[in-house]
Structure formats: structure tokens, C-alpha cells
Amino acid sequence: EITGNGNVNLTQFSATLSNEQPLGNIDNLQVNIENIDTKNNIYHISEVKSEGIHAQFGISENGNTYKNLLVERKKDTLSSTEPDTSRNTRNTVQLLIDKISIQNSDVEFVDQTINEPVHIPITNINLDVQHFSLSEPIQAQLKALIAETGQLNVDYGGSLQNLSNLKLNVYLSNFKLNTISPYSIHHLAYPISDGLLSFVSTTQIDN
């Protein structure tokens, strides 16, 4: 059982997978912990602020970049006559992060499941989230640049557990279609030489 509060700061942090493949790095990360109480499963963080996250997410026939991070949970070896009461006695996790700010970050998406790999750089990522919670509605705004010219803006309001009272606005403009030409070659046998994609999507669910 642990209770506490405080601040955590990381500078120039880098991580690699067990096969020495780079996982990513962070120029600066600051976490301000308001209260942690593991006995009652209370995790209240006042602010998570990060600048300069650099990562690559790749998919291939063998899975994705982060599959080695997932550990399969061993099945409980309870006998058929022994009831599992652990879930009934365990408190629900109460996670609240007052503010999340991710600035000046980038991710490169690489798809190696087809003959010609697809590379889609996502740069200038700026994410702001207010009142992040697993049970209560949150507000999030995302801005990013996709493939050099594609301007992406996303506004999200709603719960992470269900779709009730959801508001989602997505705006994308000037995305270079030749970025995804390998998909066109693979599925249609024709390349995309030029063109720009723009679209606006508005979703609202009232319940």
C-alpha cells in the first residue's frame, strides 16, 4: 500500500525494445502528482506535460512495434469449487488527470504489410486534454500535420466508456494522396500520382 504526492521530471529519456529497436524518446516530461492511494485505488494527477515525444509505430506480418510490450496474463488456477472473489473485493480504479498537454511531438507510421511500405509522418502534434477520467466526460483537442501538408484538427467531448453525449469534430485539409499510393498499387494496381484530400466530419450523439 502506497500513499503520496510529488513531482516527476524526465529529460532526454529514450527507450528501446528487447531487440534493440528504438521505441521512442521524450525531450521533456513533467508529472505533478496530487494524490496516490493504492489501497483505495485513487490516482489523482494534477498535470502531465510533455514536449518533444518522438516515436515510430510500425505494423508488419508479425504484428506491430509495441506487441512485445504486451504481457499475456496467466489464467488463475482456481479450482472449480473455489469462487473468485477478487473482483468483488477490489476497488474500482479512480483515475483523474486534471490537465494533459503534449506539445511539439511526432510519430511516423510505417506499414510493411504490403510490397511497398507506406510511410506517413505525423508531426507538430499538439494535444490538450482537460479533466481526463475513466468514468467522467473529457474534453480533448488535437492538432497535427500529416505528410507535410495535411492539416488535422480534432475536437472530442465525451466519455471513454460509452458513446452517450458524444461530440466529435474532425477536420482534415490538403492531405497528399500520393502518400498512400502504395495502398492503391496493392489493391487496385494503379498508383496515385497527385491530388489533395480534404474533409470535414461532425458527429454528435445525445443521450
PDB file of N, CA, C and O in Angstrom, residues 105-158:
ATOM      1  N   SER A 105       5.395  17.257 -30.856  1.00  0.00           N
ATOM      2  CA  SER A 105       5.761  15.841 -30.916  1.00  0.00           C
ATOM      3  C   SER A 105       5.509  15.285 -32.316  1.00  0.00           C
ATOM      4  O   SER A 105       4.854  15.923 -33.146  1.00  0.00           O
ATOM      5  N   ASP A 106       6.046  14.091 -32.569  1.00  0.00           N
ATOM      6  CA  ASP A 106       5.860  13.488 -33.887  1.00  0.00           C
ATOM      7  C   ASP A 106       5.894  11.974 -33.798  1.00  0.00           C
ATOM      8  O   ASP A 106       6.562  11.399 -32.934  1.00  0.00           O
ATOM      9  N   VAL A 107       5.138  11.353 -34.696  1.00  0.00           N
ATOM     10  CA  VAL A 107       5.067   9.899 -34.808  1.00  0.00           C
ATOM     11  C   VAL A 107       5.134   9.547 -36.285  1.00  0.00           C
ATOM     12  O   VAL A 107       4.470  10.189 -37.108  1.00  0.00           O
ATOM     13  N   GLU A 108       5.923   8.547 -36.623  1.00  0.00           N
ATOM     14  CA  GLU A 108       5.951   8.069 -38.001  1.00  0.00           C
ATOM     15  C   GLU A 108       5.249   6.723 -38.071  1.00  0.00           C
ATOM     16  O   GLU A 108       5.622   5.784 -37.371  1.00  0.00           O
ATOM     17  N   PHE A 109       4.226   6.647 -38.909  1.00  0.00           N
ATOM     18  CA  PHE A 109       3.505   5.400 -39.117  1.00  0.00           C
ATOM     19  C   PHE A 109       4.115   4.685 -40.316  1.00  0.00           C
ATOM     20  O   PHE A 109       4.268   5.259 -41.400  1.00  0.00           O
ATOM     21  N   VAL A 110       4.487   3.406 -40.121  1.00  0.00           N
ATOM     22  CA  VAL A 110       5.095   2.608 -41.184  1.00  0.00           C
ATOM     23  C   VAL A 110       4.310   1.309 -41.323  1.00  0.00           C
ATOM     24  O   VAL A 110       4.186   0.545 -40.363  1.00  0.00           O
ATOM     25  N   ASP A 111       3.791   1.051 -42.522  1.00  0.00           N
ATOM     26  CA  ASP A 111       3.044  -0.172 -42.811  1.00  0.00           C
ATOM     27  C   ASP A 111       3.875  -1.037 -43.756  1.00  0.00           C
ATOM     28  O   ASP A 111       4.089  -0.687 -44.917  1.00  0.00           O
ATOM     29  N   GLN A 112       4.334  -2.167 -43.226  1.00  0.00           N
ATOM     30  CA  GLN A 112       5.153  -3.083 -44.015  1.00  0.00           C
ATOM     31  C   GLN A 112       4.408  -4.368 -44.361  1.00  0.00           C
ATOM     32  O   GLN A 112       5.026  -5.382 -44.655  1.00  0.00           O
ATOM     33  N   THR A 113       3.082  -4.294 -44.349  1.00  0.00           N
ATOM     34  CA  THR A 113       2.289  -5.482 -44.668  1.00  0.00           C
ATOM     35  C   THR A 113       2.076  -5.652 -46.169  1.00  0.00           C
ATOM     36  O   THR A 113       1.537  -6.666 -46.603  1.00  0.00           O
ATOM     37  N   ILE A 114       2.471  -4.660 -46.955  1.00  0.00           N
ATOM     38  CA  ILE A 114       2.346  -4.746 -48.412  1.00  0.00           C
ATOM     39  C   ILE A 114       3.729  -4.629 -49.032  1.00  0.00           C
ATOM     40  O   ILE A 114       4.714  -4.311 -48.343  1.00  0.00           O
ATOM     41  N   ASN A 115       3.815  -4.874 -50.341  1.00  0.00           N
ATOM     42  CA  ASN A 115       5.115  -4.934 -51.016  1.00  0.00           C
ATOM     43  C   ASN A 115       5.910  -3.648 -50.882  1.00  0.00           C
ATOM     44  O   ASN A 115       7.110  -3.670 -50.595  1.00  0.00           O
ATOM     45  N   GLU A 116       5.267  -2.527 -51.118  1.00  0.00           N
ATOM     46  CA  GLU A 116       5.935  -1.231 -50.969  1.00  0.00           C
ATOM     47  C   GLU A 116       5.485  -0.592 -49.658  1.00  0.00           C
ATOM     48  O   GLU A 116       4.320  -0.222 -49.517  1.00  0.00           O
ATOM     49  N   PRO A 117       6.380  -0.470 -48.687  1.00  0.00           N
ATOM     50  CA  PRO A 117       5.985   0.074 -47.381  1.00  0.00           C
ATOM     51  C   PRO A 117       5.394   1.476 -47.496  1.00  0.00           C
ATOM     52  O   PRO A 117       5.760   2.264 -48.365  1.00  0.00           O
ATOM     53  N   VAL A 118       4.468   1.755 -46.600  1.00  0.00           N
ATOM     54  CA  VAL A 118       3.841   3.066 -46.520  1.00  0.00           C
ATOM     55  C   VAL A 118       4.438   3.817 -45.344  1.00  0.00           C
ATOM     56  O   VAL A 118       4.507   3.290 -44.232  1.00  0.00           O
ATOM     57  N   HIS A 119       4.873   5.037 -45.600  1.00  0.00           N
ATOM     58  CA  HIS A 119       5.421   5.894 -44.552  1.00  0.00           C
ATOM     59  C   HIS A 119       4.551   7.144 -44.444  1.00  0.00           C
ATOM     60  O   HIS A 119       4.415   7.890 -45.418  1.00  0.00           O
ATOM     61  N   ILE A 120       3.969   7.359 -43.285  1.00  0.00           N
ATOM     62  CA  ILE A 120       3.144   8.545 -43.065  1.00  0.00           C
ATOM     63  C   ILE A 120       3.664   9.281 -41.827  1.00  0.00           C
ATOM     64  O   ILE A 120       3.426   8.850 -40.690  1.00  0.00           O
ATOM     65  N   PRO A 121       4.391  10.370 -42.019  1.00  0.00           N
ATOM     66  CA  PRO A 121       4.861  11.143 -40.859  1.00  0.00           C
ATOM     67  C   PRO A 121       3.760  12.031 -40.302  1.00  0.00           C
ATOM     68  O   PRO A 121       3.029  12.691 -41.047  1.00  0.00           O
ATOM     69  N   ILE A 122       3.603  12.009 -38.996  1.00  0.00           N
ATOM     70  CA  ILE A 122       2.641  12.863 -38.297  1.00  0.00           C
ATOM     71  C   ILE A 122       3.459  13.764 -37.377  1.00  0.00           C
ATOM     72  O   ILE A 122       4.042  13.304 -36.395  1.00  0.00           O
ATOM     73  N   THR A 123       3.525  15.040 -37.713  1.00  0.00           N
ATOM     74  CA  THR A 123       4.410  15.959 -37.000  1.00  0.00           C
ATOM     75  C   THR A 123       3.615  17.099 -36.367  1.00  0.00           C
ATOM     76  O   THR A 123       2.406  17.227 -36.563  1.00  0.00           O
ATOM     77  N   ASN A 124       4.341  17.915 -35.628  1.00  0.00           N
ATOM     78  CA  ASN A 124       3.727  19.077 -34.950  1.00  0.00           C
ATOM     79  C   ASN A 124       2.483  18.674 -34.160  1.00  0.00           C
ATOM     80  O   ASN A 124       1.462  19.371 -34.178  1.00  0.00           O
ATOM     81  N   ILE A 125       2.571  17.543 -33.480  1.00  0.00           N
ATOM     82  CA  ILE A 125       1.433  17.065 -32.688  1.00  0.00           C
ATOM     83  C   ILE A 125       1.292  17.901 -31.420  1.00  0.00           C
ATOM     84  O   ILE A 125       2.243  18.050 -30.641  1.00  0.00           O
ATOM     85  N   ASN A 126       0.091  18.444 -31.237  1.00  0.00           N
ATOM     86  CA  ASN A 126      -0.230  19.198 -30.026  1.00  0.00           C
ATOM     87  C   ASN A 126      -1.566  18.695 -29.498  1.00  0.00           C
ATOM     88  O   ASN A 126      -2.591  18.801 -30.181  1.00  0.00           O
ATOM     89  N   LEU A 127      -1.542  18.143 -28.297  1.00  0.00           N
ATOM     90  CA  LEU A 127      -2.735  17.556 -27.687  1.00  0.00           C
ATOM     91  C   LEU A 127      -2.986  18.187 -26.332  1.00  0.00           C
ATOM     92  O   LEU A 127      -2.080  18.260 -25.497  1.00  0.00           O
ATOM     93  N   ASP A 128      -4.218  18.640 -26.127  1.00  0.00           N
ATOM     94  CA  ASP A 128      -4.623  19.193 -24.834  1.00  0.00           C
ATOM     95  C   ASP A 128      -5.883  18.479 -24.367  1.00  0.00           C
ATOM     96  O   ASP A 128      -6.875  18.409 -25.103  1.00  0.00           O
ATOM     97  N   VAL A 129      -5.823  17.948 -23.152  1.00  0.00           N
ATOM     98  CA  VAL A 129      -6.955  17.222 -22.567  1.00  0.00           C
ATOM     99  C   VAL A 129      -7.271  17.827 -21.209  1.00  0.00           C
ATOM    100  O   VAL A 129      -6.368  18.038 -20.395  1.00  0.00           O
ATOM    101  N   GLN A 130      -8.537  18.097 -20.974  1.00  0.00           N
ATOM    102  CA  GLN A 130      -8.986  18.639 -19.700  1.00  0.00           C
ATOM    103  C   GLN A 130      -9.800  17.595 -18.952  1.00  0.00           C
ATOM    104  O   GLN A 130     -10.673  16.956 -19.523  1.00  0.00           O
ATOM    105  N   HIS A 131      -9.483  17.409 -17.679  1.00  0.00           N
ATOM    106  CA  HIS A 131     -10.243  16.529 -16.778  1.00  0.00           C
ATOM    107  C   HIS A 131     -10.334  15.105 -17.331  1.00  0.00           C
ATOM    108  O   HIS A 131     -11.422  14.570 -17.531  1.00  0.00           O
ATOM    109  N   PHE A 132      -9.184  14.494 -17.572  1.00  0.00           N
ATOM    110  CA  PHE A 132      -9.158  13.115 -18.065  1.00  0.00           C
ATOM    111  C   PHE A 132      -9.598  12.177 -16.954  1.00  0.00           C
ATOM    112  O   PHE A 132      -9.064  12.183 -15.851  1.00  0.00           O
ATOM    113  N   SER A 133     -10.600  11.343 -17.272  1.00  0.00           N
ATOM    114  CA  SER A 133     -11.140  10.405 -16.297  1.00  0.00           C
ATOM    115  C   SER A 133     -11.628   9.165 -17.019  1.00  0.00           C
ATOM    116  O   SER A 133     -12.004   9.224 -18.189  1.00  0.00           O
ATOM    117  N   LEU A 134     -11.609   8.038 -16.321  1.00  0.00           N
ATOM    118  CA  LEU A 134     -12.102   6.797 -16.904  1.00  0.00           C
ATOM    119  C   LEU A 134     -13.618   6.705 -16.848  1.00  0.00           C
ATOM    120  O   LEU A 134     -14.221   5.874 -17.538  1.00  0.00           O
ATOM    121  N   SER A 135     -14.251   7.549 -16.053  1.00  0.00           N
ATOM    122  CA  SER A 135     -15.701   7.433 -15.869  1.00  0.00           C
ATOM    123  C   SER A 135     -16.463   8.698 -16.250  1.00  0.00           C
ATOM    124  O   SER A 135     -17.641   8.619 -16.587  1.00  0.00           O
ATOM    125  N   GLU A 136     -15.817   9.858 -16.190  1.00  0.00           N
ATOM    126  CA  GLU A 136     -16.498  11.115 -16.481  1.00  0.00           C
ATOM    127  C   GLU A 136     -16.144  11.623 -17.879  1.00  0.00           C
ATOM    128  O   GLU A 136     -15.100  11.266 -18.439  1.00  0.00           O
ATOM    129  N   PRO A 137     -16.991  12.461 -18.483  1.00  0.00           N
ATOM    130  CA  PRO A 137     -16.687  13.024 -19.801  1.00  0.00           C
ATOM    131  C   PRO A 137     -15.400  13.851 -19.785  1.00  0.00           C
ATOM    132  O   PRO A 137     -15.073  14.481 -18.776  1.00  0.00           O
ATOM    133  N   ILE A 138     -14.708  13.841 -20.900  1.00  0.00           N
ATOM    134  CA  ILE A 138     -13.476  14.612 -21.030  1.00  0.00           C
ATOM    135  C   ILE A 138     -13.594  15.546 -22.228  1.00  0.00           C
ATOM    136  O   ILE A 138     -14.459  15.395 -23.087  1.00  0.00           O
ATOM    137  N   GLN A 139     -12.692  16.512 -22.285  1.00  0.00           N
ATOM    138  CA  GLN A 139     -12.576  17.417 -23.421  1.00  0.00           C
ATOM    139  C   GLN A 139     -11.151  17.325 -23.950  1.00  0.00           C
ATOM    140  O   GLN A 139     -10.201  17.407 -23.182  1.00  0.00           O
ATOM    141  N   ALA A 140     -11.022  17.132 -25.267  1.00  0.00           N
ATOM    142  CA  ALA A 140      -9.697  16.979 -25.855  1.00  0.00           C
ATOM    143  C   ALA A 140      -9.627  17.705 -27.192  1.00  0.00           C
ATOM    144  O   ALA A 140     -10.590  17.701 -27.966  1.00  0.00           O
ATOM    145  N   GLN A 141      -8.492  18.332 -27.452  1.00  0.00           N
ATOM    146  CA  GLN A 141      -8.239  18.986 -28.722  1.00  0.00           C
ATOM    147  C   GLN A 141      -6.885  18.507 -29.255  1.00  0.00           C
ATOM    148  O   GLN A 141      -5.896  18.494 -28.521  1.00  0.00           O
ATOM    149  N   LEU A 142      -6.886  18.106 -30.517  1.00  0.00           N
ATOM    150  CA  LEU A 142      -5.676  17.600 -31.156  1.00  0.00           C
ATOM    151  C   LEU A 142      -5.415  18.367 -32.446  1.00  0.00           C
ATOM    152  O   LEU A 142      -6.325  18.562 -33.258  1.00  0.00           O
ATOM    153  N   LYS A 143      -4.171  18.793 -32.623  1.00  0.00           N
ATOM    154  CA  LYS A 143      -3.740  19.413 -33.867  1.00  0.00           C
ATOM    155  C   LYS A 143      -2.453  18.726 -34.323  1.00  0.00           C
ATOM    156  O   LYS A 143      -1.592  18.418 -33.502  1.00  0.00           O
ATOM    157  N   ALA A 144      -2.342  18.491 -35.621  1.00  0.00           N
ATOM    158  CA  ALA A 144      -1.152  17.818 -36.136  1.00  0.00           C
ATOM    159  C   ALA A 144      -1.017  18.091 -37.624  1.00  0.00           C
ATOM    160  O   ALA A 144      -1.955  18.527 -38.296  1.00  0.00           O
ATOM    161  N   LEU A 145       0.171  17.800 -38.137  1.00  0.00           N
ATOM    162  CA  LEU A 145       0.466  17.923 -39.559  1.00  0.00           C
ATOM    163  C   LEU A 145       0.757  16.524 -40.081  1.00  0.00           C
ATOM    164  O   LEU A 145       1.646  15.836 -39.569  1.00  0.00           O
ATOM    165  N   ILE A 146      -0.002  16.089 -41.103  1.00  0.00           N
ATOM    166  CA  ILE A 146       0.135  14.738 -41.637  1.00  0.00           C
ATOM    167  C   ILE A 146       0.755  14.806 -43.029  1.00  0.00           C
ATOM    168  O   ILE A 146       0.239  15.505 -43.911  1.00  0.00           O
ATOM    169  N   ALA A 147       1.858  14.092 -43.199  1.00  0.00           N
ATOM    170  CA  ALA A 147       2.535  14.032 -44.503  1.00  0.00           C
ATOM    171  C   ALA A 147       2.841  15.431 -45.035  1.00  0.00           C
ATOM    172  O   ALA A 147       2.525  15.752 -46.182  1.00  0.00           O
ATOM    173  N   GLU A 148       3.404  16.262 -44.200  1.00  0.00           N
ATOM    174  CA  GLU A 148       3.947  17.571 -44.560  1.00  0.00           C
ATOM    175  C   GLU A 148       2.907  18.662 -44.797  1.00  0.00           C
ATOM    176  O   GLU A 148       3.108  19.808 -44.419  1.00  0.00           O
ATOM    177  N   THR A 149       1.795  18.343 -45.441  1.00  0.00           N
ATOM    178  CA  THR A 149       0.834  19.389 -45.796  1.00  0.00           C
ATOM    179  C   THR A 149      -0.556  19.190 -45.211  1.00  0.00           C
ATOM    180  O   THR A 149      -1.377  20.109 -45.247  1.00  0.00           O
ATOM    181  N   GLY A 150      -0.862  18.022 -44.699  1.00  0.00           N
ATOM    182  CA  GLY A 150      -2.211  17.726 -44.215  1.00  0.00           C
ATOM    183  C   GLY A 150      -2.465  18.309 -42.834  1.00  0.00           C
ATOM    184  O   GLY A 150      -1.867  17.883 -41.848  1.00  0.00           O
ATOM    185  N   GLN A 151      -3.351  19.290 -42.771  1.00  0.00           N
ATOM    186  CA  GLN A 151      -3.689  19.924 -41.501  1.00  0.00           C
ATOM    187  C   GLN A 151      -4.827  19.153 -40.835  1.00  0.00           C
ATOM    188  O   GLN A 151      -5.922  19.053 -41.384  1.00  0.00           O
ATOM    189  N   LEU A 152      -4.554  18.621 -39.636  1.00  0.00           N
ATOM    190  CA  LEU A 152      -5.556  17.849 -38.902  1.00  0.00           C
ATOM    191  C   LEU A 152      -5.950  18.579 -37.636  1.00  0.00           C
ATOM    192  O   LEU A 152      -5.103  18.997 -36.855  1.00  0.00           O
ATOM    193  N   ASN A 153      -7.267  18.722 -37.430  1.00  0.00           N
ATOM    194  CA  ASN A 153      -7.807  19.295 -36.204  1.00  0.00           C
ATOM    195  C   ASN A 153      -8.927  18.393 -35.699  1.00  0.00           C
ATOM    196  O   ASN A 153      -9.847  18.060 -36.458  1.00  0.00           O
ATOM    197  N   VAL A 154      -8.835  18.001 -34.433  1.00  0.00           N
ATOM    198  CA  VAL A 154      -9.839  17.118 -33.840  1.00  0.00           C
ATOM    199  C   VAL A 154     -10.296  17.713 -32.511  1.00  0.00           C
ATOM    200  O   VAL A 154      -9.467  18.074 -31.672  1.00  0.00           O
ATOM    201  N   ASP A 155     -11.607  17.820 -32.345  1.00  0.00           N
ATOM    202  CA  ASP A 155     -12.194  18.217 -31.066  1.00  0.00           C
ATOM    203  C   ASP A 155     -13.074  17.081 -30.582  1.00  0.00           C
ATOM    204  O   ASP A 155     -13.972  16.630 -31.308  1.00  0.00           O
ATOM    205  N   TYR A 156     -12.815  16.630 -29.349  1.00  0.00           N
ATOM    206  CA  TYR A 156     -13.562  15.493 -28.802  1.00  0.00           C
ATOM    207  C   TYR A 156     -14.139  15.861 -27.454  1.00  0.00           C
ATOM    208  O   TYR A 156     -13.460  16.430 -26.594  1.00  0.00           O
ATOM    209  N   GLY A 157     -15.394  15.515 -27.264  1.00  0.00           N
ATOM    210  CA  GLY A 157     -16.028  15.676 -25.972  1.00  0.00           C
ATOM    211  C   GLY A 157     -16.903  14.475 -25.681  1.00  0.00           C
ATOM    212  O   GLY A 157     -17.763  14.126 -26.491  1.00  0.00           O
ATOM    213  N   GLY A 158     -16.666  13.823 -24.570  1.00  0.00           N
ATOM    214  CA  GLY A 158     -17.453  12.642 -24.248  1.00  0.00           C
ATOM    215  C   GLY A 158     -16.719  11.713 -23.317  1.00  0.00           C
ATOM    216  O   GLY A 158     -15.603  11.977 -22.882  1.00  0.00           O
TER     217      GLY A 158
END
